[in-house]
Tab-separated table of N, CA and C in Angstrom:
chain	number	residue	atom	x	y	z
A	1	GLN	N	-2.115	19.178	-8.188
A	1	GLN	CA	-2.766	18.514	-7.063
A	1	GLN	C	-2.488	17.020	-7.136
A	2	VAL	N	-1.920	16.482	-6.086
A	2	VAL	CA	-1.588	15.060	-6.060
A	2	VAL	C	-2.847	14.245	-5.771
A	3	GLN	N	-3.041	13.221	-6.565
A	3	GLN	CA	-4.150	12.303	-6.346
A	3	GLN	C	-3.665	10.878	-6.401
A	4	LEU	N	-4.185	10.066	-5.513
A	4	LEU	CA	-3.929	8.636	-5.493
A	4	LEU	C	-5.277	7.940	-5.599
A	5	VAL	N	-5.410	7.054	-6.555
A	5	VAL	CA	-6.671	6.357	-6.764
A	5	VAL	C	-6.406	4.862	-6.788
A	6	GLU	N	-6.969	4.154	-5.807
A	6	GLU	CA	-6.816	2.707	-5.744
A	6	GLU	C	-7.930	2.016	-6.528
A	7	SER	N	-7.608	0.847	-7.021
A	7	SER	CA	-8.594	0.013	-7.696
A	7	SER	C	-8.196	-1.437	-7.528
A	8	GLY	N	-9.120	-2.331	-7.862
A	8	GLY	CA	-8.794	-3.753	-7.865
A	8	GLY	C	-9.316	-4.536	-6.688
A	9	GLY	N	-9.936	-3.864	-5.738
A	9	GLY	CA	-10.477	-4.594	-4.603
A	9	GLY	C	-11.678	-5.427	-5.004
A	10	GLY	N	-12.116	-6.260	-4.083
A	10	GLY	CA	-13.274	-7.095	-4.363
A	10	GLY	C	-13.404	-8.190	-3.335
A	11	SER	N	-14.273	-9.135	-3.638
A	11	SER	CA	-14.498	-10.283	-2.762
A	11	SER	C	-13.883	-11.515	-3.385
A	12	VAL	N	-13.242	-12.309	-2.569
A	12	VAL	CA	-12.563	-13.496	-3.064
A	12	VAL	C	-12.594	-14.564	-1.980
A	13	GLN	N	-12.545	-15.802	-2.382
A	13	GLN	CA	-12.489	-16.895	-1.424
A	13	GLN	C	-11.081	-17.065	-0.900
A	14	ALA	N	-10.990	-17.617	0.280
A	14	ALA	CA	-9.681	-17.883	0.872
A	14	ALA	C	-8.843	-18.728	-0.089
A	15	GLY	N	-7.583	-18.348	-0.194
A	15	GLY	CA	-6.678	-19.018	-1.122
A	15	GLY	C	-6.585	-18.344	-2.473
A	16	GLY	N	-7.494	-17.406	-2.706
A	16	GLY	CA	-7.524	-16.719	-3.989
A	16	GLY	C	-6.537	-15.570	-4.061
A	17	SER	N	-6.602	-14.844	-5.168
A	17	SER	CA	-5.665	-13.758	-5.426
A	17	SER	C	-6.399	-12.513	-5.895
A	18	LEU	N	-5.800	-11.389	-5.600
A	18	LEU	CA	-6.245	-10.098	-6.112
A	18	LEU	C	-5.024	-9.233	-6.345
A	19	THR	N	-5.141	-8.323	-7.291
A	19	THR	CA	-4.091	-7.336	-7.494
A	19	THR	C	-4.697	-5.949	-7.377
A	20	LEU	N	-4.188	-5.183	-6.432
A	20	LEU	CA	-4.609	-3.803	-6.264
A	20	LEU	C	-3.677	-2.897	-7.050
A	21	SER	N	-4.213	-1.788	-7.510
A	21	SER	CA	-3.398	-0.820	-8.219
A	21	SER	C	-3.671	0.567	-7.667
A	22	CYS	N	-2.636	1.369	-7.589
A	22	CYS	CA	-2.743	2.744	-7.120
A	22	CYS	C	-2.186	3.650	-8.211
A	23	ALA	N	-3.046	4.464	-8.787
A	23	ALA	CA	-2.625	5.394	-9.831
A	23	ALA	C	-2.323	6.745	-9.200
A	24	ALA	N	-1.100	7.211	-9.398
A	24	ALA	CA	-0.666	8.485	-8.832
A	24	ALA	C	-0.608	9.534	-9.931
A	25	SER	N	-1.115	10.710	-9.644
A	25	SER	CA	-1.055	11.813	-10.598
A	25	SER	C	-0.738	13.107	-9.868
A	26	GLY	N	-0.202	14.047	-10.613
A	26	GLY	CA	0.089	15.363	-10.043
A	26	GLY	C	1.362	15.434	-9.236
A	27	TYR	N	2.212	14.421	-9.352
A	27	TYR	CA	3.448	14.406	-8.568
A	27	TYR	C	4.606	14.007	-9.456
A	28	THR	N	5.685	14.731	-9.361
A	28	THR	CA	6.907	14.395	-10.084
A	28	THR	C	7.793	13.592	-9.148
A	29	PHE	N	7.938	12.325	-9.465
A	29	PHE	CA	8.647	11.415	-8.565
A	29	PHE	C	10.149	11.655	-8.582
A	30	GLY	N	10.688	11.900	-7.405
A	30	GLY	CA	12.131	11.968	-7.216
A	30	GLY	C	12.401	11.114	-6.003
A	31	THR	N	12.644	11.733	-4.873
A	31	THR	CA	12.675	11.006	-3.607
A	31	THR	C	11.234	10.810	-3.127
A	32	TYR	N	10.920	9.616	-2.683
A	32	TYR	CA	9.562	9.375	-2.203
A	32	TYR	C	9.533	8.124	-1.350
A	33	CYS	N	8.437	7.972	-0.690
A	33	CYS	CA	8.132	6.756	0.043
A	33	CYS	C	6.672	6.438	-0.272
A	34	MET	N	6.401	5.232	-0.697
A	34	MET	CA	5.018	4.824	-0.977
A	34	MET	C	4.707	3.570	-0.185
A	35	GLY	N	3.451	3.427	0.126
A	35	GLY	CA	3.087	2.268	0.916
A	35	GLY	C	1.657	1.844	0.721
A	36	TRP	N	1.402	0.620	1.095
A	36	TRP	CA	0.062	0.061	1.186
A	36	TRP	C	-0.242	-0.161	2.660
A	37	PHE	N	-1.403	0.284	3.053
A	37	PHE	CA	-1.862	0.125	4.433
A	37	PHE	C	-3.264	-0.472	4.394
A	38	ARG	N	-3.662	-1.067	5.486
A	38	ARG	CA	-5.013	-1.604	5.539
A	38	ARG	C	-5.600	-1.377	6.923
A	39	ARG	N	-6.916	-1.321	6.928
A	39	ARG	CA	-7.633	-1.214	8.195
A	39	ARG	C	-8.744	-2.247	8.187
A	40	ALA	N	-8.643	-3.189	9.111
A	40	ALA	CA	-9.705	-4.187	9.277
A	40	ALA	C	-10.782	-3.591	10.180
A	41	PRO	N	-12.004	-4.078	10.078
A	41	PRO	CA	-13.078	-3.547	10.920
A	41	PRO	C	-12.713	-3.591	12.396
A	42	GLY	N	-12.830	-2.451	13.057
A	42	GLY	CA	-12.576	-2.382	14.486
A	42	GLY	C	-11.113	-2.408	14.886
A	43	GLN	N	-10.232	-2.327	13.901
A	43	GLN	CA	-8.803	-2.394	14.212
A	43	GLN	C	-8.083	-1.134	13.745
A	44	GLU	N	-6.876	-0.962	14.247
A	44	GLU	CA	-6.045	0.154	13.835
A	44	GLU	C	-5.511	-0.090	12.415
A	45	ARG	N	-5.204	1.001	11.749
A	45	ARG	CA	-4.562	0.890	10.445
A	45	ARG	C	-3.170	0.272	10.614
A	46	GLU	N	-2.796	-0.583	9.687
A	46	GLU	CA	-1.481	-1.215	9.767
A	46	GLU	C	-0.792	-1.184	8.410
A	47	GLY	N	0.512	-1.162	8.461
A	47	GLY	CA	1.291	-1.178	7.240
A	47	GLY	C	1.307	-2.567	6.633
A	48	VAL	N	1.205	-2.632	5.336
A	48	VAL	CA	1.248	-3.898	4.609
A	48	VAL	C	2.555	-4.012	3.834
A	49	ALA	N	2.889	-2.980	3.087
A	49	ALA	CA	4.114	-2.965	2.303
A	49	ALA	C	4.559	-1.523	2.126
A	50	VAL	N	5.856	-1.316	2.177
A	50	VAL	CA	6.432	0.021	2.014
A	50	VAL	C	7.540	-0.052	0.983
A	51	LEU	N	7.510	0.869	0.046
A	51	LEU	CA	8.501	0.905	-1.026
A	51	LEU	C	9.190	2.261	-1.012
A	52	SER	N	10.517	2.235	-0.945
A	52	SER	CA	11.308	3.454	-0.934
A	52	SER	C	11.813	3.766	-2.325
A	53	SER	N	12.107	5.035	-2.574
A	53	SER	CA	12.623	5.444	-3.870
A	53	SER	C	13.991	4.835	-4.157
A	54	ASP	N	14.666	4.317	-3.141
A	54	ASP	CA	15.951	3.651	-3.397
A	54	ASP	C	15.753	2.183	-3.728
A	55	GLY	N	14.502	1.763	-3.823
A	55	GLY	CA	14.194	0.395	-4.219
A	55	GLY	C	13.964	-0.567	-3.080
A	56	THR	N	14.177	-0.123	-1.875
A	56	THR	CA	13.958	-0.984	-0.712
A	56	THR	C	12.471	-1.255	-0.526
A	57	ILE	N	12.117	-2.496	-0.317
A	57	ILE	CA	10.722	-2.888	-0.083
A	57	ILE	C	10.650	-3.668	1.226
A	58	SER	N	9.673	-3.328	2.036
A	58	SER	CA	9.440	-4.044	3.283
A	58	SER	C	8.002	-4.527	3.317
A	59	TYR	N	7.808	-5.669	3.945
A	59	TYR	CA	6.476	-6.256	4.063
A	59	TYR	C	6.179	-6.563	5.528
A	60	ALA	N	4.910	-6.481	5.858
A	60	ALA	CA	4.494	-6.938	7.169
A	60	ALA	C	4.732	-8.439	7.262
A	61	ASP	N	5.055	-8.908	8.450
A	61	ASP	CA	5.309	-10.341	8.640
A	61	ASP	C	4.104	-11.167	8.191
A	62	SER	N	2.919	-10.631	8.415
A	62	SER	CA	1.698	-11.378	8.118
A	62	SER	C	1.466	-11.599	6.628
A	63	VAL	N	2.145	-10.832	5.769
A	63	VAL	CA	1.924	-10.970	4.329
A	63	VAL	C	3.195	-11.390	3.598
A	64	GLN	N	4.305	-11.474	4.314
A	64	GLN	CA	5.573	-11.838	3.704
A	64	GLN	C	5.429	-13.156	2.955
A	65	GLY	N	5.890	-13.180	1.726
A	65	GLY	CA	5.824	-14.394	0.916
A	65	GLY	C	4.507	-14.573	0.172
A	66	ARG	N	3.515	-13.787	0.525
A	66	ARG	CA	2.206	-13.897	-0.157
A	66	ARG	C	1.893	-12.656	-0.986
A	67	PHE	N	2.357	-11.499	-0.530
A	67	PHE	CA	2.083	-10.231	-1.207
A	67	PHE	C	3.363	-9.715	-1.852
A	68	ALA	N	3.206	-8.983	-2.949
A	68	ALA	CA	4.349	-8.350	-3.592
A	68	ALA	C	3.908	-7.005	-4.160
A	69	THR	N	4.711	-5.990	-3.904
A	69	THR	CA	4.393	-4.665	-4.427
A	69	THR	C	5.446	-4.242	-5.431
A	70	SER	N	5.031	-3.477	-6.417
A	70	SER	CA	5.965	-3.001	-7.429
A	70	SER	C	5.454	-1.690	-7.984
A	71	LYS	N	6.359	-0.881	-8.463
A	71	LYS	CA	6.004	0.425	-9.021
A	71	LYS	C	6.338	0.452	-10.497
A	72	ASP	N	5.387	0.867	-11.268
A	72	ASP	CA	5.594	1.054	-12.704
A	72	ASP	C	5.930	2.524	-12.907
A	73	ASN	N	7.191	2.795	-13.165
A	73	ASN	CA	7.621	4.195	-13.252
A	73	ASN	C	7.059	4.904	-14.486
A	74	ALA	N	6.825	4.153	-15.530
A	74	ALA	CA	6.285	4.763	-16.742
A	74	ALA	C	4.829	5.179	-16.548
A	75	GLU	N	4.086	4.354	-15.809
A	75	GLU	CA	2.662	4.614	-15.620
A	75	GLU	C	2.362	5.327	-14.314
A	76	ASN	N	3.375	5.464	-13.461
A	76	ASN	CA	3.167	6.041	-12.123
A	76	ASN	C	2.088	5.301	-11.357
A	77	THR	N	2.183	3.992	-11.380
A	77	THR	CA	1.255	3.174	-10.605
A	77	THR	C	2.032	2.311	-9.632
A	78	LEU	N	1.392	2.021	-8.520
A	78	LEU	CA	1.943	1.127	-7.517
A	78	LEU	C	0.964	-0.036	-7.382
A	79	ASP	N	1.450	-1.229	-7.638
A	79	ASP	CA	0.595	-2.408	-7.578
A	79	ASP	C	0.876	-3.232	-6.332
A	80	LEU	N	-0.132	-3.941	-5.883
A	80	LEU	CA	0.020	-4.876	-4.784
A	80	LEU	C	-0.611	-6.195	-5.211
A	81	GLU	N	0.220	-7.167	-5.492
A	81	GLU	CA	-0.260	-8.492	-5.859
A	81	GLU	C	-0.427	-9.298	-4.587
A	82	MET	N	-1.629	-9.799	-4.389
A	82	MET	CA	-1.947	-10.524	-3.160
A	82	MET	C	-2.343	-11.945	-3.509
A	83	ASN	N	-1.607	-12.893	-2.990
A	83	ASN	CA	-1.861	-14.307	-3.247
A	83	ASN	C	-2.147	-15.039	-1.942
A	84	SER	N	-2.711	-16.216	-2.081
A	84	SER	CA	-3.026	-17.056	-0.909
A	84	SER	C	-3.743	-16.247	0.156
A	85	LEU	N	-4.755	-15.538	-0.267
A	85	LEU	CA	-5.463	-14.638	0.643
A	85	LEU	C	-6.152	-15.410	1.751
A	86	LYS	N	-6.183	-14.774	2.924
A	86	LYS	CA	-6.790	-15.346	4.114
A	86	LYS	C	-7.907	-14.418	4.600
A	87	PRO	N	-8.847	-14.947	5.338
A	87	PRO	CA	-9.919	-14.074	5.875
A	87	PRO	C	-9.364	-12.897	6.669
A	88	GLU	N	-8.248	-13.094	7.340
A	88	GLU	CA	-7.665	-12.001	8.124
A	88	GLU	C	-7.043	-10.913	7.264
A	89	ASP	N	-6.993	-11.097	5.954
A	89	ASP	CA	-6.546	-10.047	5.045
A	89	ASP	C	-7.683	-9.076	4.702
A	90	THR	N	-8.878	-9.396	5.150
A	90	THR	CA	-10.024	-8.539	4.875
A	90	THR	C	-9.828	-7.154	5.468
A	91	GLY	N	-10.169	-6.142	4.692
A	91	GLY	CA	-10.060	-4.778	5.186
A	91	GLY	C	-10.085	-3.780	4.060
A	92	MET	N	-10.024	-2.505	4.437
A	92	MET	CA	-9.913	-1.434	3.462
A	92	MET	C	-8.435	-1.185	3.240
A	93	TYR	N	-8.028	-1.217	1.996
A	93	TYR	CA	-6.627	-1.051	1.630
A	93	TYR	C	-6.417	0.346	1.055
A	94	PHE	N	-5.389	1.001	1.568
A	94	PHE	CA	-5.078	2.371	1.167
A	94	PHE	C	-3.666	2.448	0.600
A	95	CYS	N	-3.518	3.279	-0.403
A	95	CYS	CA	-2.222	3.621	-0.955
A	95	CYS	C	-1.825	4.976	-0.396
A	96	ALA	N	-0.536	5.162	-0.126
A	96	ALA	CA	-0.079	6.431	0.434
A	96	ALA	C	1.254	6.833	-0.173
A	97	LEU	N	1.478	8.129	-0.233
A	97	LEU	CA	2.709	8.680	-0.809
A	97	LEU	C	3.259	9.761	0.118
A	98	ASP	N	4.529	9.684	0.385
A	98	ASP	CA	5.225	10.713	1.144
A	98	ASP	C	6.293	11.307	0.238
A	99	ARG	N	6.436	12.608	0.257
A	99	ARG	CA	7.390	13.282	-0.611
A	99	ARG	C	8.821	13.192	-0.088
A	100	TRP	N	8.992	12.587	1.063
A	100	TRP	CA	10.310	12.444	1.653
A	100	TRP	C	10.731	10.973	1.630
A	101	ALA	N	11.996	10.744	1.885
A	101	ALA	CA	12.480	9.378	1.980
A	101	ALA	C	11.773	8.675	3.141
A	102	CYS	N	11.669	7.367	3.006
A	102	CYS	CA	10.998	6.591	4.053
A	102	CYS	C	11.718	6.754	5.395
A	103	VAL	N	10.943	6.967	6.403
A	103	VAL	CA	11.449	6.956	7.781
A	103	VAL	C	10.661	5.852	8.477
A	104	CYS	N	11.075	4.644	8.202
A	104	CYS	CA	10.304	3.477	8.633
A	104	CYS	C	11.226	2.414	9.192
A	105	ASP	N	10.668	1.641	10.085
A	105	ASP	CA	11.296	0.425	10.564
A	105	ASP	C	10.448	-0.709	10.009
A	106	GLY	N	10.846	-1.227	8.846
A	106	GLY	CA	9.983	-2.177	8.148
A	106	GLY	C	8.763	-1.453	7.616
A	107	VAL	N	7.587	-1.875	8.042
A	107	VAL	CA	6.361	-1.197	7.619
A	107	VAL	C	5.837	-0.269	8.697
A	108	LEU	N	6.576	-0.115	9.761
A	108	LEU	CA	6.221	0.829	10.823
A	108	LEU	C	6.891	2.154	10.499
A	109	CYS	N	6.101	3.109	10.021
A	109	CYS	CA	6.654	4.375	9.566
A	109	CYS	C	6.387	5.474	10.579
A	110	TYR	N	7.373	6.352	10.742
A	110	TYR	CA	7.329	7.357	11.794
A	110	TYR	C	6.893	8.724	11.285
A	111	ARG	N	6.831	8.877	9.977
A	111	ARG	CA	6.299	10.102	9.398
A	111	ARG	C	4.907	9.826	8.879
A	112	GLU	N	4.041	10.800	9.038
A	112	GLU	CA	2.722	10.682	8.437
A	112	GLU	C	2.878	10.928	6.945
A	113	PHE	N	2.324	10.041	6.149
A	113	PHE	CA	2.398	10.190	4.701
A	113	PHE	C	1.607	11.423	4.258
A	114	ASP	N	2.120	12.085	3.214
A	114	ASP	CA	1.509	13.342	2.770
A	114	ASP	C	0.167	13.136	2.078
A	115	PHE	N	0.053	12.081	1.313
A	115	PHE	CA	-1.136	11.894	0.489
A	115	PHE	C	-1.657	10.470	0.638
A	116	TRP	N	-2.971	10.370	0.629
A	116	TRP	CA	-3.643	9.075	0.771
A	116	TRP	C	-4.735	8.927	-0.287
A	117	GLY	N	-4.920	7.696	-0.730
A	117	GLY	CA	-6.047	7.402	-1.595
A	117	GLY	C	-7.306	7.187	-0.771
A	118	GLN	N	-8.395	6.954	-1.466
A	118	GLN	CA	-9.683	6.795	-0.798
A	118	GLN	C	-9.910	5.375	-0.293
A	119	GLY	N	-9.085	4.460	-0.755
A	119	GLY	CA	-9.169	3.085	-0.289
A	119	GLY	C	-9.976	2.195	-1.208
A	120	THR	N	-9.688	0.916	-1.147
A	120	THR	CA	-10.439	-0.087	-1.896
A	120	THR	C	-10.647	-1.286	-0.965
A	121	GLN	N	-11.858	-1.817	-0.960
A	121	GLN	CA	-12.227	-2.863	-0.018
A	121	GLN	C	-11.820	-4.237	-0.533
A	122	VAL	N	-11.220	-5.017	0.333
A	122	VAL	CA	-10.885	-6.409	0.054
A	122	VAL	C	-11.600	-7.265	1.090
A	123	THR	N	-12.360	-8.229	0.598
A	123	THR	CA	-13.089	-9.131	1.482
A	123	THR	C	-12.729	-10.565	1.124
A	124	VAL	N	-12.227	-11.303	2.090
A	124	VAL	CA	-11.829	-12.697	1.881
A	124	VAL	C	-12.704	-13.569	2.781
A	125	SER	N	-13.389	-14.519	2.161
A	125	SER	CA	-14.282	-15.385	2.940
A	125	SER	C	-13.916	-16.854	2.796
């Protein structure tokens, strides 16, 4: 059974930093697509960062240069380092895994991801 568990959310002042982590279990990584998504209150879910098994990484324009995602293959974790946080970064952040190669235009993905974590809240004031 595949499980994704996010951690690392919290409250931070504008300009601060947080690092989110997504622990994946129950999946043997070969071809995959993983991503970070967020949903702000009253808004649609949006892509933040997408990482393909071929190493390609895409970021939303709004976080480019401030956020960085990386995968630890030994630990099967996907991290999202967030710097220079802004109030508009506030939202519930979700990790997602698709068993297929990414079918995305940047962070706009056309396949529904197979597995999702429960989310971790980030609040920037």
